[in-house]
Coordinates of C-alpha atoms in Angstrom, one line a residue:
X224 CA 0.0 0.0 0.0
X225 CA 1.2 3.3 -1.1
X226 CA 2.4 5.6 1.6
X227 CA 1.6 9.2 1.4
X228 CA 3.6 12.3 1.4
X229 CA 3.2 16.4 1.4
X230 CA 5.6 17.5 -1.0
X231 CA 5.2 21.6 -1.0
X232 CA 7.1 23.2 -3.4
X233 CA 7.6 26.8 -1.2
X234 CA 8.5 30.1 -3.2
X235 CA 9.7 31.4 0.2
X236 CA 11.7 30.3 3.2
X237 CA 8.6 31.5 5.6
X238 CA 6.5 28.2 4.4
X239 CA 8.0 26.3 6.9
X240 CA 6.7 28.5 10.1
X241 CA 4.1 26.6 11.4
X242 CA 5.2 23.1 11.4
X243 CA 7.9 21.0 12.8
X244 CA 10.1 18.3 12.6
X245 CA 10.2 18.2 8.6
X246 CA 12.9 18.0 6.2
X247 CA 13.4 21.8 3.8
X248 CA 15.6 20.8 0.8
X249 CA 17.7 23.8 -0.7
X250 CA 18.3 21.4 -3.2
X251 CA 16.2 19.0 -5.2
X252 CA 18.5 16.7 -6.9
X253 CA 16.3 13.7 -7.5
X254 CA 18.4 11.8 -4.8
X255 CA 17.4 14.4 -1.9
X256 CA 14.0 14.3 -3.3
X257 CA 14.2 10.1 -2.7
X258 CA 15.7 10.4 1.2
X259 CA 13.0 12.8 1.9
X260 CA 10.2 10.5 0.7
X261 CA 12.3 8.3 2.8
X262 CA 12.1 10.4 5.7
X263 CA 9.5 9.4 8.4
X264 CA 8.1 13.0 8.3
X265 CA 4.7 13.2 6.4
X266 CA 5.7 15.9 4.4
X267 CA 8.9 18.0 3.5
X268 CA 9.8 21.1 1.7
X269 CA 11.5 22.2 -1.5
X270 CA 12.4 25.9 -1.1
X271 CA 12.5 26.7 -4.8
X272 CA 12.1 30.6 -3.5
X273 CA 10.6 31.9 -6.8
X274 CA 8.9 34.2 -5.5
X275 CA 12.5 36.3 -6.1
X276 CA 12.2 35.9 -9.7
X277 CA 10.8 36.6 -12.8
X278 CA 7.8 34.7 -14.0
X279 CA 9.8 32.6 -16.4
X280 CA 12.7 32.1 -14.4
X281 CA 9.9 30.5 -11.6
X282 CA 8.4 28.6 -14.3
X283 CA 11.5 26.7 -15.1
X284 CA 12.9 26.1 -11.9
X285 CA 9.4 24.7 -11.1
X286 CA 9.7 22.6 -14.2
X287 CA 13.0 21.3 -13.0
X288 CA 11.4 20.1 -9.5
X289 CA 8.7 18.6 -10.9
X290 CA 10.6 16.5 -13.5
X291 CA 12.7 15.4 -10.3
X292 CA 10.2 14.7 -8.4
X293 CA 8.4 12.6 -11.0
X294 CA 11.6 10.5 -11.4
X295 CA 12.3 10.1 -7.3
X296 CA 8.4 8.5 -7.7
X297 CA 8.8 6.1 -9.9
X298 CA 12.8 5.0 -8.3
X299 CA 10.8 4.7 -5.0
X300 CA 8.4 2.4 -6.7
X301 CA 10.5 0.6 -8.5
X302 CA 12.7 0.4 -5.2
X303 CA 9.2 -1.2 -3.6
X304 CA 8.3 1.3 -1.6
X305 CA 5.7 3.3 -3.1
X306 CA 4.5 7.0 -2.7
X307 CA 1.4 8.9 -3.2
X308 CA 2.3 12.3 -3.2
X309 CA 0.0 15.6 -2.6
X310 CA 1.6 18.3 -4.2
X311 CA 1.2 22.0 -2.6
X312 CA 2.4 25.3 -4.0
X313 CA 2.9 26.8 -0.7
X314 CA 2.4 30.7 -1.2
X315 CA 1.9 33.9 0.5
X316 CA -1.4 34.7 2.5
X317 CA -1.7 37.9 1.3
X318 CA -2.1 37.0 -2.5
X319 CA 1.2 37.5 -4.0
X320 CA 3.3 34.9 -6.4
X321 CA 3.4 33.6 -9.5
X322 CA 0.1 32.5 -9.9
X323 CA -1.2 30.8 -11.6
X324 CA 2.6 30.4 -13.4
X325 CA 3.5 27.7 -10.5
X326 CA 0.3 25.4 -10.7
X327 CA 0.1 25.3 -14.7
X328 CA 3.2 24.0 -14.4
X329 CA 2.4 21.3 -11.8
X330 CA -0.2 20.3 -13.6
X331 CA 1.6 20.0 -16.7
X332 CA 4.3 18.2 -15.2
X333 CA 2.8 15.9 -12.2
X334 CA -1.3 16.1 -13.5
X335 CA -3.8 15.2 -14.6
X336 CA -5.4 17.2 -11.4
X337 CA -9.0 16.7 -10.6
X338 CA -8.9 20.7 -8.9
X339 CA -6.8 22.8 -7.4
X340 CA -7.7 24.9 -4.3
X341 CA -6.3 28.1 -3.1
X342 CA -6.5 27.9 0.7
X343 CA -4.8 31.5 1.2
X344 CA -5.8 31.8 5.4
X345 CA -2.6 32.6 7.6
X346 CA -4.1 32.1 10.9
X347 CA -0.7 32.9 12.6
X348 CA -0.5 36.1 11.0
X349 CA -4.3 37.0 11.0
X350 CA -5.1 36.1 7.6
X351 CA -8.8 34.9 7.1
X352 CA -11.0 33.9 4.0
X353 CA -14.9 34.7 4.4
X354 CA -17.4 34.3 1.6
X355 CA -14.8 33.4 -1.1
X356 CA -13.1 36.7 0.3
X357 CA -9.9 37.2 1.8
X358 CA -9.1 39.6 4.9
X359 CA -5.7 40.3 7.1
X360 CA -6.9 41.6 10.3
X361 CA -5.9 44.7 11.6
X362 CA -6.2 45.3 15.2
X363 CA -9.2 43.2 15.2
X364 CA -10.7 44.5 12.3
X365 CA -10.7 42.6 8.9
X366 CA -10.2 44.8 5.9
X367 CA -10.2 43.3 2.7
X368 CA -6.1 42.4 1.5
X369 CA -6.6 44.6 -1.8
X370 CA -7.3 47.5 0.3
X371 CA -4.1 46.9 2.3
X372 CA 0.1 48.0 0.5
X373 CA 0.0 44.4 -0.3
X374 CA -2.1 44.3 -2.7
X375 CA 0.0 47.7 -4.4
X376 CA 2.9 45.5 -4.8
X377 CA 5.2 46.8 -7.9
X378 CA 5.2 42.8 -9.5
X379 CA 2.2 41.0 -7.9
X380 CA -0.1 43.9 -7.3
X381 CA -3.9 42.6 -7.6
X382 CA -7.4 44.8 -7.7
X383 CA -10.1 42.6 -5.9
X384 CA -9.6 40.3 -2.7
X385 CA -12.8 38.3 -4.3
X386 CA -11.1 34.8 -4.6
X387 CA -12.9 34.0 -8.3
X388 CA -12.5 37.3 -9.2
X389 CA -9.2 37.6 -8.4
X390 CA -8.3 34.2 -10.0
X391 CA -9.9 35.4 -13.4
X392 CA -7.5 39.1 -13.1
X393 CA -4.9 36.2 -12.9
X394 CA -5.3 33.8 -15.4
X395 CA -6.3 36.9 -18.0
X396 CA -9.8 35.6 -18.0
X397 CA -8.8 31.5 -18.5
X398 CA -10.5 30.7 -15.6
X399 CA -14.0 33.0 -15.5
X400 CA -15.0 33.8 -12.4
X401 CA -17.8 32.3 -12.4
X402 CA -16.0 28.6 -13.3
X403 CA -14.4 28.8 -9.6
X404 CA -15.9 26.2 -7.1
X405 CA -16.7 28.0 -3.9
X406 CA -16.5 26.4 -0.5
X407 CA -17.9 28.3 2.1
X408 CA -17.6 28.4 5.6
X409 CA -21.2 26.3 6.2
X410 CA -19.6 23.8 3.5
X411 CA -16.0 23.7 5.1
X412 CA -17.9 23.1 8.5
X413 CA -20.2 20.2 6.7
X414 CA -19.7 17.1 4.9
X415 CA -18.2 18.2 1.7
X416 CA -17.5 14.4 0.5
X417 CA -19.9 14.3 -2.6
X418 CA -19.2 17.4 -3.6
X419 CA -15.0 16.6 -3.9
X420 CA -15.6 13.0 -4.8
X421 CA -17.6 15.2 -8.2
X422 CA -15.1 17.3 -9.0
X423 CA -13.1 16.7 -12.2
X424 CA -10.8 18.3 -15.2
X425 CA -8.7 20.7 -12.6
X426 CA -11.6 22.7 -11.6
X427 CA -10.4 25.7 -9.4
X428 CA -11.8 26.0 -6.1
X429 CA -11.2 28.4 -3.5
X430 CA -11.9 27.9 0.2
X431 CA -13.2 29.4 3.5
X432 CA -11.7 29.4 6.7
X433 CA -11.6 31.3 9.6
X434 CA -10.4 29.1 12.3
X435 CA -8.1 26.3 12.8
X436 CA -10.6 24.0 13.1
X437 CA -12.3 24.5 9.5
X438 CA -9.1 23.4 7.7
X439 CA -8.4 20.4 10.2
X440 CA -12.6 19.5 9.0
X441 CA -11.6 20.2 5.4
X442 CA -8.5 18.7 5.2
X443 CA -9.9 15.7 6.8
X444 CA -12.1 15.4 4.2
X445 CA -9.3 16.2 1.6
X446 CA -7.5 13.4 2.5
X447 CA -10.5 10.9 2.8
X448 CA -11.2 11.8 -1.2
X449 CA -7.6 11.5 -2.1
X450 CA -7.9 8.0 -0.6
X451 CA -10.0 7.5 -2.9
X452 CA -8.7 8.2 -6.3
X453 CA -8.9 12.1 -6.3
X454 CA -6.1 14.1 -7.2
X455 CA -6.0 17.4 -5.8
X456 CA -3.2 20.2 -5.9
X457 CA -3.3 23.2 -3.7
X458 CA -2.0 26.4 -3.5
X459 CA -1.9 27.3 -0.1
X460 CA -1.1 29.6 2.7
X461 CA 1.0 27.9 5.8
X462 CA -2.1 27.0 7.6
X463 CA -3.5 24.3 5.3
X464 CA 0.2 22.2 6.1
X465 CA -0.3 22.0 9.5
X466 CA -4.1 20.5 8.9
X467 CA -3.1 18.2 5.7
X468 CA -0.4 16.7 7.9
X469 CA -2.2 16.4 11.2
X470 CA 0.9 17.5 13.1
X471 CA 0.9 18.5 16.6
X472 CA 1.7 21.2 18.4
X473 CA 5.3 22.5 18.3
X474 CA 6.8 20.6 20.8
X475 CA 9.1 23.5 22.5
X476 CA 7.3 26.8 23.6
X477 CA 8.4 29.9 22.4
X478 CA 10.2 31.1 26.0
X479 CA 12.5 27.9 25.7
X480 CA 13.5 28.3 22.2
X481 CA 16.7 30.0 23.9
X482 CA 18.1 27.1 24.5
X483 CA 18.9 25.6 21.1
X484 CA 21.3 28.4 21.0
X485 CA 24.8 26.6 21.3
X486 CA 26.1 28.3 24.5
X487 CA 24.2 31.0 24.8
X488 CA 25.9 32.7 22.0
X489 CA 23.8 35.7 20.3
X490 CA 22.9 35.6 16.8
X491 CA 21.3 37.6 13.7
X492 CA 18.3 38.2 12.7
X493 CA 18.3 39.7 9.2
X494 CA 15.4 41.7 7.5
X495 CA 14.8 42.3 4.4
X496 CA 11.0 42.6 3.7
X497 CA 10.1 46.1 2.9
X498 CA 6.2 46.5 4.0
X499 CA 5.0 48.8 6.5
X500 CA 4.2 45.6 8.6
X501 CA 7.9 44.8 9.0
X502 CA 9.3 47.9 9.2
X503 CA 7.2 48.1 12.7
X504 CA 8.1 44.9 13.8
X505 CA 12.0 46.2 13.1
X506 CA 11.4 49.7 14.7
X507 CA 10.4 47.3 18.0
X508 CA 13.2 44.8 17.8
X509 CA 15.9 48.2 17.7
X510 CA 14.3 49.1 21.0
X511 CA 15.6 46.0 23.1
X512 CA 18.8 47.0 24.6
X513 CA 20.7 43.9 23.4
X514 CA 20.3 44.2 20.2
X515 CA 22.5 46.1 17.3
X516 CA 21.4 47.4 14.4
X517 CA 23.9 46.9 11.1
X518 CA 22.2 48.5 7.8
X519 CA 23.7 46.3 4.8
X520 CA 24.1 48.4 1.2
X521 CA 22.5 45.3 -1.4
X522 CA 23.3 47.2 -4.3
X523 CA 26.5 47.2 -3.0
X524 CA 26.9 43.6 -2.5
X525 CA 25.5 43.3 -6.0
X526 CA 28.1 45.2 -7.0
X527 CA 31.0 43.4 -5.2
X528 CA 29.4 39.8 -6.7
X529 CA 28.9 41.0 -10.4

């Protein structure tokens, strides 16, 4: 009996934050691809980090770990010790990436698909999907993400935070918005078997969810189709990982993280993000008394590396 496995192709190192205990591959040769289907984990990471490129630049490295992928498969079946694989294209909560760029390509590569769902809720980070819309919460309040800087952004700047609307501005009309599948919160919360066990020919879906609890119900019932034949691929904020694998808890609480720190040593913490959110959550950091600021010149690295 096939095993199964959460392979999420991230376009970011920040993917990773709400699970544990799992392999992230920097490097997706098709023998680190087999030892991490290997690994007792039920699901790893490939940080592919295209969210720092162009669009075909992020096209072919995706390309490149799907091909690898596909081959690590079928070694590990020939090697008895088959793998049934559900593929996400971890991206970021508030809308930005290279879709739909990433999932053609898994589909192309690793399909047929029978949908793909875009799961975007952040819980961690107060990210929220309600009526097929998506919200970041702001002191309490939800505001809609394409009324927030995100959605201004100079190379993945979107209009509407209307899921099948914003799918059809992304796909330049490929996918109407009235083609997208909508699961609402009174569906999520339901039995949404029949309805999963119907769909077919990658139908795009997008998904409610406002607490923890609706994606461990969904993914539940995610898992249970899959089980049965369906292939599904999502693209996915970091909440859906932690309900598609079931994990637990992180085993060490924050106030004890300190001690993973070989000898009490201090260490960096390097910033680079450029939204107003970070920049506050920098200004706060600079206020501890232990800690140094060091501003680093990139165009002058770039230089020095040219």
């Amino acid at each position: 009996m096939a095993e199964t496995r959460i392979v999420v192709l991230d376009d970011d190192p920040t993917g990773s934050q709400t699970v544990h205990s799992c392999l992230l591959l920097t490097r997706w040769e098709v023998a680190d691809l087999r030892q991490a289907l290997r690994d007792d984990s039920p699901l790893f990471f490939v940080l592919t980090n295209t969210r720092g490129m162009g669009a075909e630049q992020a096209a072919a490295v995706t390309r490149e770990v799907c091909r690898n992928l596909k081959r690590a498969l079928e070694q590990e079946q020939q090697a008895g010790h088959p793998i049934h694989p559900i593929l996400v294209s971890r991206s970021d909560s508030t809308l930005r990436g290279h879709y739909p760029v990433e999932t053609d390509v898994i589909a192309a590569e690793l399909g047929p698909f029978d949908a793909h769902f875009l799961v975007p809720a952040f819980f961690e980070g107060g990210r929220i999907t309600r009526d097929s819309t998506h919200y970041l919460l702001q002191e309490g309040r939800p505001v809609p993400v394409h009324e927030t800087e995100f959605a201004r952004d100079s190379v993945f700047g979107f209009s509407t935070a209307y899921l099948p609307d914003y799918v059809e501005e992304k796909t330049g009309g490929r996918i109407r918005a009235g083609q997208v599948e909508r699961f609402l919160l009174a569906d999520v919360r339901g039995d949404v078997m029949e309805r999963l066990m119907g769909l077919r020919d990658n139908v795009c879906c997008v998904v409610d969810a406002e607490t923890r609890g609706d994606l461990d119900r969904f993914a539940t019932r995610l898992r249970q189709a899959a089980a049965r034949g369906k292939r599904f691929l999502f693209r996915s904020g970091a909440s859906l990982l932690t309900a598609l694998a079931g994990l637990p808890p992180q085993p060490v609480p924050p106030e004890q993280m300190g001690r993973y720190v070989a000898g009490g040593r201090p260490g960096a913490v390097i910033v680079g993000s450029h939204v107003r959110k970070t920049t506050a959550q920098l200004e706060r950091l600079l206020q501890l008394p232990t800690v140094e600021a060091v501003e680093v010149d990139v165009e002058r690295i770039d230089r020095d590396h040219a």
